[in-house]
Amino acid sequence: MSVNESLSRNCYHPADTNHIVLQASLSEQQRVLLEKICPAGLFSRDAAGRVNVHFQGCLECGCCRLVAGDTTLKAWRYPPTGAGITLRFG
Ligand code: SF4
């Protein structure tokens, strides 16, 4: 089973608000790190080079929080109760 097939089995309940907030100014190294670290590939750049996080698909794994830290992420919290991911295995 491919990673995409495995991820597609999960059930997502997106919240209205972003539970991951980036610092206002990021270095090129921080941007590249975010793009590489997320297993779901949720960080991408827009035409102006700004990094966006597509939080609706978050796996709540915490990799970005652990690796990038507070100097890159202004806030990381779990989505509100009733929102977020329901993992399905097999
Ligand atoms: S918590 Fe995991 S899935 Fe969610 S944005 Fe961070 S690295 Fe990606």
mmCIF file of C-alpha atoms and ligand atoms in Angstrom:
data_model
loop_
_atom_site.group_PDB
_atom_site.id
_atom_site.type_symbol
_atom_site.label_atom_id
_atom_site.label_comp_id
_atom_site.label_asym_id
_atom_site.label_seq_id
_atom_site.Cartn_x
_atom_site.Cartn_y
_atom_site.Cartn_z
ATOM 1 C CA MET A 1 0.000 0.000 0.000
ATOM 2 C CA SER A 2 1.379 3.425 -0.921
ATOM 3 C CA VAL A 3 1.638 6.301 1.549
ATOM 4 C CA ASN A 4 -1.126 8.166 -0.285
ATOM 5 C CA GLU A 5 -3.407 5.117 -0.169
ATOM 6 C CA SER A 6 -2.724 4.745 3.549
ATOM 7 C CA LEU A 7 -3.382 8.434 4.242
ATOM 8 C CA SER A 8 -6.623 8.321 2.255
ATOM 9 C CA ARG A 9 -8.067 5.817 4.763
ATOM 10 C CA ASN A 10 -7.964 8.400 7.545
ATOM 11 C CA CYS A 11 -10.995 10.503 8.378
ATOM 12 C CA TYR A 12 -10.538 14.276 8.658
ATOM 13 C CA HIS A 13 -12.755 16.728 10.515
ATOM 14 C CA PRO A 14 -11.196 20.110 9.663
ATOM 15 C CA ALA A 15 -11.461 22.911 12.185
ATOM 16 C CA ASP A 16 -12.312 26.469 11.161
ATOM 17 C CA THR A 17 -9.087 27.853 12.586
ATOM 18 C CA ASN A 18 -5.463 26.970 11.989
ATOM 19 C CA HIS A 19 -3.898 25.086 14.904
ATOM 20 C CA ILE A 20 -0.381 25.634 13.528
ATOM 21 C CA VAL A 21 0.829 29.231 13.265
ATOM 22 C CA LEU A 22 4.148 30.133 11.669
ATOM 23 C CA GLN A 23 6.434 32.923 12.828
ATOM 24 C CA ALA A 24 6.061 36.081 10.740
ATOM 25 C CA SER A 25 9.548 35.903 9.269
ATOM 26 C CA LEU A 26 11.266 32.662 8.265
ATOM 27 C CA SER A 27 14.718 32.079 6.852
ATOM 28 C CA GLU A 28 15.275 30.037 3.702
ATOM 29 C CA GLN A 29 16.648 27.219 5.876
ATOM 30 C CA GLN A 30 13.486 27.202 7.994
ATOM 31 C CA ARG A 31 11.275 27.140 4.882
ATOM 32 C CA VAL A 32 13.153 24.219 3.365
ATOM 33 C CA LEU A 33 13.045 22.326 6.663
ATOM 34 C CA LEU A 34 9.255 22.665 6.916
ATOM 35 C CA GLU A 35 8.792 21.454 3.354
ATOM 36 C CA LYS A 36 10.927 18.390 4.042
ATOM 37 C CA ILE A 37 9.825 17.399 7.538
ATOM 38 C CA CYS A 38 6.052 17.073 7.211
ATOM 39 C CA PRO A 39 5.103 13.472 6.312
ATOM 40 C CA ALA A 40 1.849 14.709 4.789
ATOM 41 C CA GLY A 41 3.546 17.449 2.741
ATOM 42 C CA LEU A 42 1.377 20.204 4.189
ATOM 43 C CA PHE A 43 3.857 23.077 3.932
ATOM 44 C CA SER A 44 4.120 24.808 0.568
ATOM 45 C CA ARG A 45 5.156 28.176 -0.796
ATOM 46 C CA ASP A 46 2.923 30.610 -2.616
ATOM 47 C CA ALA A 47 3.960 32.719 -5.603
ATOM 48 C CA ALA A 48 5.527 35.312 -3.275
ATOM 49 C CA GLY A 49 7.631 32.654 -1.519
ATOM 50 C CA ARG A 50 5.615 32.685 1.702
ATOM 51 C CA VAL A 51 5.158 29.344 3.431
ATOM 52 C CA ASN A 52 1.584 28.183 3.997
ATOM 53 C CA VAL A 53 0.429 25.246 6.076
ATOM 54 C CA HIS A 54 -2.607 23.320 4.844
ATOM 55 C CA PHE A 55 -3.651 22.390 8.372
ATOM 56 C CA GLN A 56 -6.823 20.572 7.301
ATOM 57 C CA GLY A 57 -4.749 17.498 6.414
ATOM 58 C CA CYS A 58 -2.623 17.488 9.566
ATOM 59 C CA LEU A 59 -1.742 14.074 10.995
ATOM 60 C CA GLU A 60 -1.105 15.649 14.438
ATOM 61 C CA CYS A 61 2.241 13.857 14.540
ATOM 62 C CA GLY A 62 4.119 16.847 15.956
ATOM 63 C CA CYS A 63 7.175 16.432 13.703
ATOM 64 C CA CYS A 64 7.165 20.092 12.668
ATOM 65 C CA ARG A 65 6.936 21.173 16.301
ATOM 66 C CA LEU A 66 9.749 18.893 17.439
ATOM 67 C CA VAL A 67 12.152 19.583 14.585
ATOM 68 C CA ALA A 68 11.463 23.222 13.726
ATOM 69 C CA GLY A 69 10.717 24.453 17.237
ATOM 70 C CA ASP A 70 9.494 27.769 18.595
ATOM 71 C CA THR A 71 11.777 29.867 16.403
ATOM 72 C CA THR A 72 9.826 28.646 13.356
ATOM 73 C CA LEU A 73 6.374 27.908 14.790
ATOM 74 C CA LYS A 74 4.638 30.632 16.756
ATOM 75 C CA ALA A 75 1.998 28.182 17.966
ATOM 76 C CA TRP A 76 1.264 24.469 17.720
ATOM 77 C CA ARG A 77 -1.715 22.970 19.449
ATOM 78 C CA TYR A 78 -4.113 20.140 18.818
ATOM 79 C CA PRO A 79 -7.283 21.036 16.911
ATOM 80 C CA PRO A 80 -10.339 21.759 19.082
ATOM 81 C CA THR A 81 -12.365 18.884 20.464
ATOM 82 C CA GLY A 82 -14.292 17.137 17.706
ATOM 83 C CA ALA A 83 -11.936 18.367 14.973
ATOM 84 C CA GLY A 84 -8.782 16.867 13.515
ATOM 85 C CA ILE A 85 -7.891 13.425 12.284
ATOM 86 C CA THR A 86 -9.280 9.990 13.058
ATOM 87 C CA LEU A 87 -6.597 7.450 12.166
ATOM 88 C CA ARG A 88 -7.680 4.257 10.462
ATOM 89 C CA PHE A 89 -5.278 1.388 10.119
ATOM 90 C CA GLY A 90 -5.328 -1.563 7.744
HETATM 91 S S1 SF4 B 1 1.981 17.972 12.960
HETATM 92 FE FE1 SF4 B 1 2.849 16.521 11.444
HETATM 93 S S2 SF4 B 1 1.319 16.375 9.813
HETATM 94 FE FE2 SF4 B 1 0.823 18.196 11.033
HETATM 95 S S3 SF4 B 1 1.809 19.872 9.937
HETATM 96 FE FE3 SF4 B 1 3.250 19.185 11.549
HETATM 97 S S4 SF4 B 1 4.557 17.659 10.524
HETATM 98 FE FE4 SF4 B 1 2.761 17.973 9.196
#
